XYZ file of C-alpha atoms in Angstrom:
681
model
C 0.000 0.000 0.000
C 1.148 3.545 -0.803
C 0.349 6.227 1.727
C 1.225 9.682 3.045
C 0.894 11.234 6.482
C 0.156 14.985 6.635
C 0.149 17.351 9.604
C -3.412 18.640 10.023
C -2.376 21.544 12.288
C -0.143 23.368 9.810
C -1.182 25.364 6.748
C -1.319 23.342 3.517
C -1.108 20.144 5.582
C 2.586 19.365 4.877
C 3.687 15.776 4.438
C 5.483 14.424 7.497
C 5.974 10.877 6.216
C 5.755 8.980 2.926
C 6.338 5.256 2.673
C 8.479 3.528 0.074
C 5.397 2.439 -1.873
C 4.371 6.031 -2.560
C 7.915 6.968 -3.548
C 8.003 4.136 -6.093
C 4.551 4.980 -7.342
C 5.231 8.699 -7.796
C 8.886 8.533 -8.733
C 9.802 11.158 -6.099
C 12.439 10.689 -3.418
C 11.138 10.865 0.137
C 13.075 14.080 0.770
C 11.365 15.678 -2.251
C 7.912 14.763 -0.957
C 8.548 15.819 2.640
C 6.895 19.099 3.679
C 4.850 19.380 0.468
C 1.071 19.530 0.630
C -0.747 16.306 1.440
C -3.260 17.186 -1.290
C -0.528 16.115 -3.768
C -0.863 19.367 -5.687
C 2.734 18.881 -6.859
C 1.461 15.946 -8.930
C -1.327 17.864 -10.664
C -1.184 18.303 -14.419
C -3.086 19.473 -17.446
C -5.529 16.567 -17.461
C -6.194 16.584 -13.702
C -9.877 17.310 -13.162
C -10.434 20.758 -11.591
C -13.608 19.683 -9.798
C -11.798 16.761 -8.197
C -9.035 19.121 -7.043
C -11.625 21.372 -5.384
C -13.304 18.384 -3.690
C -9.956 17.137 -2.325
C -9.149 20.539 -0.878
C -12.632 20.825 0.619
C -12.169 17.431 2.291
C -8.975 18.662 3.931
C -10.548 21.971 4.965
C -13.486 20.224 6.624
C -11.399 17.409 8.194
C -13.569 14.823 6.461
C -13.033 11.314 5.201
C -13.556 10.721 1.486
C -12.174 8.905 -1.561
C -11.587 9.978 -5.137
C -10.439 8.710 -8.504
C -7.960 11.295 -9.677
C -5.488 11.618 -12.533
C -2.032 12.616 -11.281
C 1.425 12.858 -12.829
C 4.612 11.121 -11.704
C 7.949 12.914 -11.458
C 8.712 12.184 -15.117
C 5.246 13.580 -16.012
C 3.675 10.207 -16.795
C -0.092 10.372 -16.141
C -1.540 7.684 -13.835
C -4.984 7.076 -12.411
C -5.015 6.754 -8.619
C -7.679 5.754 -6.135
C -7.034 8.289 -3.349
C -8.607 7.905 0.085
C -8.308 10.639 2.725
C -8.900 9.852 6.410
C -8.384 12.201 9.389
C -6.568 10.833 12.475
C -7.714 12.168 15.855
C -5.880 12.233 19.164
C -7.234 11.432 22.629
C -8.861 14.898 22.752
C -10.803 14.183 19.550
C -8.682 16.708 17.695
C -7.555 15.995 14.141
C -3.747 15.984 14.170
C -2.887 13.993 11.039
C -4.283 13.092 7.640
C -3.747 9.608 6.216
C -3.840 9.531 2.429
C -3.692 6.120 0.758
C -3.224 5.523 -2.965
C -3.847 2.610 -5.306
C -2.924 2.525 -8.976
C -6.072 1.916 -11.054
C -4.648 2.928 -14.428
C -5.265 -0.571 -15.808
C -8.972 -0.311 -15.014
C -9.495 3.161 -16.478
C -9.742 4.063 -20.151
C -6.175 4.510 -21.443
C -5.221 8.116 -22.001
C -5.298 9.053 -25.683
C -2.144 10.197 -27.359
C -0.904 10.364 -30.917
C 0.039 6.688 -30.978
C -3.392 5.479 -29.795
C -5.669 7.922 -31.578
C -8.173 6.104 -33.763
C -7.907 2.822 -31.905
C -10.923 1.127 -30.444
C -11.487 1.215 -26.688
C -10.673 -2.495 -26.348
C -7.464 -2.127 -28.348
C -6.339 0.808 -26.224
C -7.028 -1.132 -23.009
C -5.082 -4.122 -24.347
C -2.180 -1.851 -25.233
C -2.214 -0.329 -21.732
C -2.212 -3.758 -20.092
C 0.675 -4.856 -22.330
C 2.702 -1.728 -21.584
C 2.226 -2.140 -17.832
C 2.899 -5.889 -17.689
C 6.638 -5.480 -17.246
C 6.089 -2.954 -14.475
C 3.747 -5.325 -12.637
C 6.225 -8.195 -12.985
C 9.028 -6.044 -11.613
C 7.087 -4.741 -8.630
C 5.433 -8.015 -7.576
C 8.516 -9.962 -6.501
C 10.074 -6.845 -4.990
C 7.124 -6.144 -2.736
C 6.942 -9.805 -1.787
C 10.539 -9.738 -0.704
C 9.997 -6.628 1.352
C 7.036 -8.142 3.128
C 8.553 -11.538 3.833
C 12.103 -10.486 4.651
C 12.283 -9.520 8.321
C 15.891 -9.735 9.495
C 16.451 -10.730 13.077
C 18.035 -8.205 15.434
C 20.043 -10.995 16.998
C 21.360 -12.068 13.588
C 22.300 -8.487 12.778
C 24.026 -8.052 16.143
C 25.999 -11.285 15.823
C 26.594 -10.744 12.065
C 25.240 -14.206 11.176
C 22.586 -13.323 8.593
C 22.778 -14.827 5.130
C 22.508 -11.392 3.548
C 25.756 -10.188 5.097
C 28.123 -12.845 3.824
C 31.253 -11.387 2.236
C 31.189 -10.950 -1.510
C 34.423 -12.854 -1.935
C 34.944 -16.590 -1.418
C 38.047 -18.688 -1.076
C 38.630 -20.677 -4.223
C 38.035 -24.392 -3.679
C 41.130 -26.533 -4.294
C 41.166 -28.370 -7.589
C 41.344 -32.106 -6.916
C 41.478 -35.185 -9.158
C 38.123 -36.898 -9.817
C 38.799 -39.778 -7.388
C 39.951 -37.525 -4.509
C 37.436 -36.329 -1.872
C 37.823 -33.029 -0.023
C 38.015 -33.668 3.706
C 35.548 -30.839 4.444
C 32.931 -31.550 1.785
C 29.327 -32.319 2.732
C 29.589 -36.027 1.899
C 32.721 -36.535 4.016
C 31.225 -34.607 6.928
C 28.087 -36.755 6.845
C 30.181 -39.915 6.525
C 32.280 -38.915 9.551
C 29.107 -38.561 11.628
C 28.031 -42.062 10.579
C 31.450 -43.425 11.561
C 31.222 -41.607 14.903
C 27.853 -43.204 15.685
C 29.093 -46.680 14.706
C 32.230 -46.148 16.786
C 30.146 -45.566 19.890
C 28.057 -48.615 18.992
C 31.265 -50.661 18.864
C 32.533 -49.193 22.133
C 29.329 -50.289 23.845
C 28.671 -53.708 22.315
C 32.174 -55.193 22.088
C 32.954 -55.195 25.852
C 29.455 -56.498 26.550
C 29.753 -59.359 24.061
C 33.213 -60.334 25.318
C 32.343 -60.243 29.012
C 28.906 -61.860 28.848
C 29.986 -64.320 26.106
C 26.981 -63.757 23.902
C 26.369 -66.480 21.375
C 27.776 -65.945 17.905
C 25.141 -68.116 16.249
C 22.607 -65.299 16.578
C 22.141 -64.503 12.898
C 20.705 -61.012 13.391
C 23.632 -59.773 15.496
C 26.110 -61.506 13.186
C 24.676 -59.715 10.147
C 24.585 -56.350 11.952
C 28.190 -56.624 13.110
C 29.258 -57.725 9.648
C 27.584 -54.653 8.109
C 29.407 -52.439 10.610
C 32.698 -54.130 9.695
C 32.030 -53.528 5.999
C 31.295 -49.841 6.636
C 34.587 -49.444 8.496
C 36.396 -51.213 5.646
C 34.799 -48.744 3.220
C 36.021 -45.946 5.487
C 39.575 -47.270 5.101
C 39.187 -47.134 1.322
C 37.810 -43.581 1.524
C 40.721 -42.492 3.716
C 43.064 -43.480 0.902
C 41.203 -40.971 -1.301
C 40.585 -38.091 1.130
C 42.598 -34.896 1.251
C 44.317 -33.737 4.424
C 45.878 -30.537 5.712
C 49.659 -30.406 5.415
C 52.139 -28.961 7.945
C 52.011 -25.536 6.286
C 48.218 -25.424 6.326
C 47.798 -26.328 2.655
C 45.290 -28.902 1.383
C 47.151 -31.996 0.113
C 45.317 -33.590 -2.812
C 48.115 -35.667 -4.362
C 47.032 -39.323 -4.287
C 50.511 -40.667 -3.530
C 51.048 -38.289 -0.593
C 47.596 -39.118 0.778
C 48.320 -42.852 0.750
C 51.734 -42.445 2.339
C 50.341 -40.201 5.070
C 47.515 -42.624 5.894
C 49.830 -45.651 5.905
C 52.128 -43.896 8.398
C 49.375 -42.767 10.746
C 46.082 -44.619 11.249
C 46.036 -47.418 8.677
C 47.319 -50.256 10.928
C 44.972 -49.354 13.784
C 41.986 -49.016 11.453
C 42.792 -52.355 9.792
C 43.093 -54.243 13.097
C 39.772 -52.815 14.255
C 38.013 -53.993 11.096
C 38.966 -57.685 11.016
C 35.803 -59.858 10.993
C 36.304 -61.565 14.363
C 32.612 -62.499 14.569
C 32.719 -64.422 11.291
C 35.960 -66.190 12.296
C 34.449 -67.163 15.606
C 31.205 -68.269 13.974
C 33.044 -70.711 11.707
C 34.983 -72.293 14.566
C 33.814 -75.836 15.135
C 32.942 -75.391 18.789
C 31.128 -78.223 20.519
C 28.265 -76.309 22.120
C 25.571 -78.752 23.056
C 24.313 -76.949 26.111
C 21.415 -74.539 25.494
C 21.088 -71.545 27.776
C 17.894 -69.862 28.678
C 17.286 -66.232 29.741
C 14.826 -67.176 32.457
C 16.211 -67.415 36.008
C 14.768 -70.883 36.560
C 16.600 -72.552 33.666
C 19.646 -70.314 33.326
C 22.778 -72.377 32.607
C 26.086 -70.712 33.209
C 28.061 -70.740 29.961
C 31.378 -70.032 31.617
C 31.184 -73.228 33.697
C 30.858 -75.164 30.447
C 33.966 -73.532 29.003
C 36.114 -73.575 32.115
C 35.234 -76.837 33.755
C 34.288 -79.329 31.050
C 37.621 -81.160 30.834
C 36.435 -84.646 29.901
C 37.877 -84.491 26.375
C 41.005 -82.906 24.948
C 39.207 -81.364 21.991
C 36.655 -79.869 24.374
C 39.434 -78.010 26.167
C 41.250 -76.791 23.041
C 38.383 -75.669 20.833
C 36.606 -73.563 23.450
C 39.974 -71.936 24.192
C 40.284 -70.923 20.548
C 36.744 -69.604 20.610
C 37.448 -67.553 23.709
C 40.610 -66.218 22.063
C 38.745 -65.019 18.983
C 35.991 -63.644 21.170
C 38.526 -61.680 23.219
C 40.178 -60.346 20.068
C 36.996 -58.376 19.439
C 38.256 -55.929 22.050
C 40.703 -54.754 19.377
C 37.709 -53.086 17.764
C 37.861 -50.462 20.503
C 40.774 -49.046 18.514
C 38.047 -47.479 16.397
C 37.854 -44.843 19.106
C 40.990 -43.493 17.460
C 38.712 -42.158 14.742
C 37.147 -39.934 17.377
C 40.486 -39.012 18.954
C 41.908 -37.744 15.663
C 39.019 -35.262 15.350
C 38.886 -34.382 19.034
C 40.410 -30.944 18.506
C 37.429 -29.991 16.337
C 34.943 -30.856 19.088
C 36.856 -29.143 21.921
C 36.224 -25.720 20.379
C 32.605 -25.729 21.572
C 31.490 -25.859 25.204
C 28.326 -27.861 24.500
C 30.312 -30.443 22.503
C 32.802 -30.818 25.344
C 29.961 -31.299 27.826
C 28.341 -34.029 25.721
C 31.721 -35.652 25.112
C 32.527 -35.749 28.831
C 29.164 -37.332 29.648
C 29.725 -39.953 26.944
C 33.231 -40.702 28.252
C 31.912 -41.104 31.788
C 29.177 -43.459 30.593
C 31.588 -45.496 28.475
C 34.101 -45.903 31.311
C 31.317 -47.001 33.666
C 30.108 -49.487 31.017
C 33.587 -50.935 30.477
C 34.259 -51.263 34.205
C 30.872 -52.949 34.660
C 31.832 -55.564 32.074
C 35.183 -56.157 33.800
C 33.495 -56.342 37.219
C 31.122 -59.027 35.967
C 33.979 -60.974 34.321
C 35.879 -61.076 37.622
C 32.826 -62.293 39.529
C 31.974 -64.844 36.838
C 35.514 -66.240 36.946
C 35.722 -66.487 40.752
C 32.210 -67.545 41.728
C 33.001 -71.252 41.163
C 36.151 -72.922 42.487
C 37.521 -74.939 39.546
C 39.562 -77.316 41.678
C 36.705 -78.469 43.906
C 33.816 -77.520 41.599
C 32.161 -75.728 44.533
C 30.632 -72.277 44.636
C 32.111 -69.430 46.661
C 29.416 -68.088 48.958
C 31.236 -64.802 49.570
C 31.223 -63.825 45.860
C 29.079 -60.846 44.913
C 27.327 -62.947 42.255
C 26.286 -65.536 44.834
C 25.043 -62.852 47.238
C 23.128 -61.139 44.411
C 21.488 -64.435 43.417
C 20.327 -65.006 46.983
C 18.999 -61.442 47.385
C 16.805 -61.612 44.295
C 15.613 -65.187 44.865
C 17.440 -66.978 42.026
C 20.193 -68.995 43.825
C 22.696 -71.256 42.095
C 21.958 -75.005 42.149
C 24.218 -77.969 41.467
C 22.639 -80.435 39.016
C 24.171 -83.691 40.245
C 21.767 -85.981 38.405
C 21.957 -84.301 35.023
C 24.753 -82.201 33.576
C 26.835 -82.163 36.732
C 27.165 -78.399 36.541
C 25.988 -75.333 38.407
C 22.701 -73.899 37.163
C 20.413 -71.007 37.956
C 21.520 -67.561 39.029
C 20.398 -64.127 37.744
C 19.813 -63.568 34.053
C 22.162 -61.477 31.931
C 20.041 -58.322 32.075
C 20.031 -58.349 35.876
C 23.738 -59.103 35.994
C 24.609 -56.202 33.663
C 22.341 -53.702 35.436
C 23.760 -54.705 38.819
C 27.334 -54.412 37.532
C 26.653 -50.980 36.042
C 24.963 -49.905 39.276
C 28.026 -50.886 41.302
C 30.505 -49.122 38.992
C 28.376 -45.970 38.886
C 28.161 -45.776 42.669
C 31.901 -46.341 42.937
C 32.874 -43.793 40.271
C 30.635 -41.140 41.789
C 32.075 -41.911 45.287
C 28.641 -42.787 46.658
C 28.899 -46.544 47.293
C 25.689 -47.760 48.963
C 27.282 -51.089 49.960
C 24.449 -53.429 48.910
C 26.848 -54.780 46.260
C 30.343 -55.066 47.713
C 33.616 -56.823 46.824
C 34.428 -59.917 48.872
C 37.205 -61.892 47.161
C 40.768 -60.674 46.765
C 40.374 -60.144 43.039
C 37.214 -58.092 43.513
C 38.851 -55.950 46.187
C 41.932 -55.265 44.062
C 39.737 -54.248 41.146
C 37.601 -52.041 43.409
C 40.675 -50.217 44.701
C 41.897 -49.594 41.145
C 38.408 -48.504 40.089
C 38.134 -46.024 42.961
C 41.494 -44.526 42.043
C 40.451 -44.151 38.413
C 37.014 -42.957 39.470
C 38.331 -40.189 41.712
C 40.510 -38.841 38.904
C 37.726 -39.186 36.336
C 35.160 -37.653 38.667
C 37.366 -34.639 39.398
C 38.268 -34.160 35.726
C 34.765 -34.426 34.322
C 32.877 -32.435 36.904
C 35.649 -29.841 37.136
C 35.339 -29.308 33.377
C 31.556 -29.223 33.629
C 31.796 -26.448 36.222
C 34.151 -24.492 33.967
C 31.866 -24.940 30.973
C 28.823 -23.687 32.841
C 30.784 -20.708 34.136
C 31.800 -19.854 30.569
C 28.234 -20.263 29.360
C 26.972 -17.761 31.926
C 29.864 -15.293 31.702
C 27.923 -12.811 29.585
C 24.844 -13.192 31.768
C 26.903 -12.453 34.877
C 28.418 -9.384 33.235
C 24.938 -8.230 32.240
C 23.525 -8.541 35.754
C 26.624 -6.930 37.266
C 26.216 -3.961 34.927
C 22.507 -3.643 35.770
C 23.262 -3.706 39.486
C 25.908 -1.010 39.081
C 23.500 1.186 37.107
C 20.740 0.710 39.675
C 23.118 1.622 42.490
C 24.242 4.705 40.584
C 20.671 5.878 39.925
C 19.751 5.292 43.560
C 22.868 7.009 44.935
C 22.362 10.202 42.927
C 18.551 10.143 43.213
C 17.940 10.276 39.475
C 14.238 11.011 38.707
C 12.049 8.000 38.086
C 11.249 8.849 34.470
C 14.895 9.328 33.550
C 15.855 6.171 35.464
C 13.371 4.119 33.478
C 14.743 5.518 30.228
C 18.304 4.666 31.290
C 17.371 1.096 32.210
C 15.361 0.653 29.008
C 18.287 1.885 26.937
C 20.761 -0.474 28.639
C 18.470 -3.505 28.323
C 17.662 -2.841 24.658
C 21.274 -2.121 23.737
C 22.429 -5.350 25.377
C 19.673 -7.307 23.608
C 20.893 -6.066 20.222
C 24.655 -6.249 20.826
C 24.790 -9.165 23.334
C 27.424 -7.232 25.244
C 29.882 -7.324 22.345
C 32.195 -4.307 22.376
C 32.605 -3.518 18.691
C 35.397 -0.995 19.267
C 37.359 -3.530 21.324
C 37.025 -6.170 18.611
C 38.072 -3.735 15.889
C 41.059 -2.576 17.920
C 42.454 -6.130 17.819
C 42.412 -6.233 14.009
C 45.108 -4.627 11.849
C 44.304 -1.435 9.960
C 43.473 -3.070 6.633
C 41.237 -5.723 8.181
C 39.534 -3.126 10.390
C 38.648 -1.064 7.319
C 37.187 -4.140 5.566
C 35.049 -4.951 8.595
C 33.809 -1.354 8.849
C 32.843 -1.344 5.159
C 30.928 -4.549 5.795
C 29.168 -3.162 8.868
C 28.109 -0.012 6.989
C 27.253 -1.759 3.730
C 23.548 -0.928 4.025
C 24.265 2.813 4.122
C 26.637 2.592 1.177
C 24.245 0.467 -0.889
C 21.024 2.389 -0.190
C 22.243 5.929 -0.892
C 23.298 6.961 -4.418
C 25.739 9.505 -3.003
C 28.207 6.682 -2.271
C 27.905 4.740 -5.521
C 30.741 6.537 -7.314
C 33.101 6.410 -4.351
C 36.349 4.497 -4.814
C 37.304 1.608 -2.565
C 39.814 3.751 -0.726
C 37.228 6.470 -0.181
C 34.641 4.001 1.163
C 37.203 2.507 3.521
C 38.137 5.951 4.818
C 34.470 6.783 5.380
C 33.643 3.417 6.938
C 36.192 3.676 9.742
C 34.703 7.059 10.709
C 31.100 5.815 10.975
C 29.686 4.892 14.369
C 26.576 2.836 15.164
C 24.134 4.248 17.711
C 21.209 2.391 19.294
C 18.264 4.491 20.467
C 15.362 3.468 22.682
C 11.825 4.893 22.327
C 11.689 8.428 23.712
C 15.416 9.154 23.344
C 16.211 12.604 21.934
C 18.917 12.543 19.296
C 18.912 16.326 18.813
C 17.551 19.122 21.011
C 16.449 22.495 19.724
C 19.346 24.934 19.836
C 22.192 22.466 20.183
C 24.953 22.105 17.638
C 24.291 19.758 14.727
C 27.714 18.155 14.430
C 26.759 14.734 12.994
C 25.130 13.385 9.854
C 22.723 10.550 10.698
C 21.568 7.683 8.466
C 18.531 5.707 9.673
C 19.108 1.962 9.241
C 16.082 0.714 11.183
C 13.315 2.101 13.368
C 11.240 5.293 13.265
C 11.858 8.824 14.550
C 9.806 12.012 14.686
C 10.940 15.589 14.092
C 9.120 18.081 16.327
C 9.094 21.829 15.779
C 6.949 24.181 17.896
C 5.206 21.154 19.433
C 4.143 19.976 15.969
C 5.356 16.875 14.149
C 6.899 18.075 10.921
C 8.443 14.789 9.784
C 8.494 11.090 10.577
C 11.742 9.420 9.575
C 12.284 5.760 8.822
C 14.703 3.352 7.204
C 16.777 4.996 4.483
C 16.256 8.593 5.656
C 19.071 11.062 6.343
C 18.954 13.993 8.756
C 21.440 16.529 10.065
C 23.107 19.409 8.264
C 24.800 19.993 4.898
C 28.252 20.614 6.359
C 29.911 20.591 2.962
C 27.835 23.568 1.776
C 27.969 25.698 4.922
C 30.860 27.467 6.597
C 29.398 27.774 10.083
C 28.042 25.065 12.378
C 24.265 24.767 12.477
C 21.902 24.914 15.416
C 19.050 22.443 15.480
C 15.686 24.041 14.744
C 13.727 20.981 15.866
C 13.825 18.049 18.256
C 14.487 14.590 16.835
C 13.037 11.845 19.033
C 12.988 8.070 18.603
C 9.542 6.468 18.299
C 10.801 2.894 18.290
C 14.106 1.134 18.848
C 16.395 2.606 16.207
C 19.785 1.880 14.700
C 21.565 4.986 13.410
C 24.849 5.143 11.534
C 26.401 8.540 12.218
C 29.531 10.349 11.074
C 30.874 13.473 12.718
C 31.316 16.749 10.873
C 35.105 16.900 11.268
C 35.603 13.326 10.029
C 33.325 13.796 7.007
C 34.975 17.070 6.004
C 38.420 15.489 6.338
C 37.472 12.733 3.883
C 35.761 15.146 1.465
C 38.788 17.447 1.466
C 41.072 14.560 0.552
C 38.791 12.934 -2.073
C 37.754 16.004 -4.049
C 36.189 14.071 -6.944
C 33.965 12.178 -4.544
C 33.106 15.411 -2.716
C 31.430 16.789 -5.848
C 29.244 13.730 -6.463
C 28.472 13.424 -2.745
C 27.317 17.048 -2.534
C 25.194 16.667 -5.643
C 23.552 13.288 -4.892
C 23.016 13.239 -1.127
C 19.508 14.433 -0.282
C 18.658 15.182 3.321
C 15.208 14.042 4.322
C 15.252 16.589 7.113
C 17.667 19.532 7.289
C 17.773 20.578 10.935
C 19.356 23.930 10.040
C 16.190 25.196 8.329
C 12.800 25.787 9.870
C 9.710 24.540 8.093
């Protein structure tokens, strides 16, 4: 929608605000429309109906609401039909203070205006010609207006400089690699690394469990799953032979021979050992396994007693030993954790990643120790020499406490049966290791044999170190996460104490607090000047050009400036945040800055009357380059909403204009002030 706002309390109802839609429709710049009559008499022409002009003026005189179809002329004197609606705006005292004039282009629905080229045509032909001539204009405006409506940049994104519209215009050229070489930072390799990371944690969890609890290898589903995982890790080895890496000097190495040599010298042996198919080897071992185990407590048969104590035949003692050897070799798969270790430096850059990594490490260590704890109890619960059970073992005590004791089957297999099932055994083992690592230790599961006590001592030593390391890092991470919040609250407390100490009036105190809160919300406490001071001169100039890009792109006065000129101007610009109610200029004070409105709305007040409403893209201040003496503000400029202003001081601007004389001429000619505070309206 195109609209104007006019002051109803001043003669000729001058325009105090025009939106971008009206400027595009009329072809006038906002500064050219400002302070002209809201009746749009500057757009009248030869074909404008005199009676309609009189009716429009009468509507303004009588403070009425009405609408008209009127023929007006754009800046380039192109006639257009507009649907104009006038509506008075009243204040709380029922006094008309503003006029709202809205405009819609209805040229397509009116009879086309006759000229020499259309004279003699039929009405339908002239309408068709008008529609055809205006089609390109409609196509150009439609996507533009859609973008303006839908694009609402986030203040947080602007403050943190993370928006997609502010990416630098230059990009680092991607290295040229042979067709069979993969860049180590490409999307495919990044996704593949995440898959490998997930499978690595799967391996770190399942391998110790399978080795300690001696899960059966004839389970087809688990055999297939582990085989698929092995194949994926073998594929990863192949990909590593074709993946670039970063050399000592920071360059990307894409030579196939160098890649292979580097991988062979570093991680190839470890990756290969971790990928051998131990499950398949173990599955094809001819192990005599006639005893069937059941998961229920009543029929649970201890597999370890079969392996350790069935010595009736020589082959029965050799073959199970080979099976146990291959089963134990699966622990080598834990070398896959090296794939995580080699990328650990990437994860340690982020506090949240470190926190998750520490929790995972703590859980993995507890899981591994639980598997070892069960293996020790499983090995010692039965005395192999006498084939009797040790009643002081933690497994025996656990079986009694849950009502599933061990029984000796003298009439059948001649072995010990019963006991807790594997789920209960694992949960109990994990419970014990967790209580020990966290230094809690309830005592309902306790070591009794010498082996269990030795392991418990070692576990408590490891646990104390692990506990201190992990939770010390967690404390540090949380402190870092809340550093900015602590600084924010400390600053607020200092400001409150200051306002209370010097008895600042309530209204001014509220404005001060509102300004501090809003400024922090937009900048997140980032000190731009401090950041820029770290950068060298050339880099600082590039950053300043980037930060002020919207000013340079929106105003034609800067389009002919050289790169050196823009860089000199950019380092002189400063960004100012204003809260609602803040006065940027007071009447009578020196106008020593030129202000560009980047976001928000402001009002210009003269003699208690609003003479202008400024918005995005407007410029106000003084024409320093045309005047010899400093100006005094003839009006107050007050923020209506939260505003971002880019300002440059008079001395800095004049210094740049004096040095770049060619730019000074184009700048003086093309920069149009929306509101000149030197002149009264």
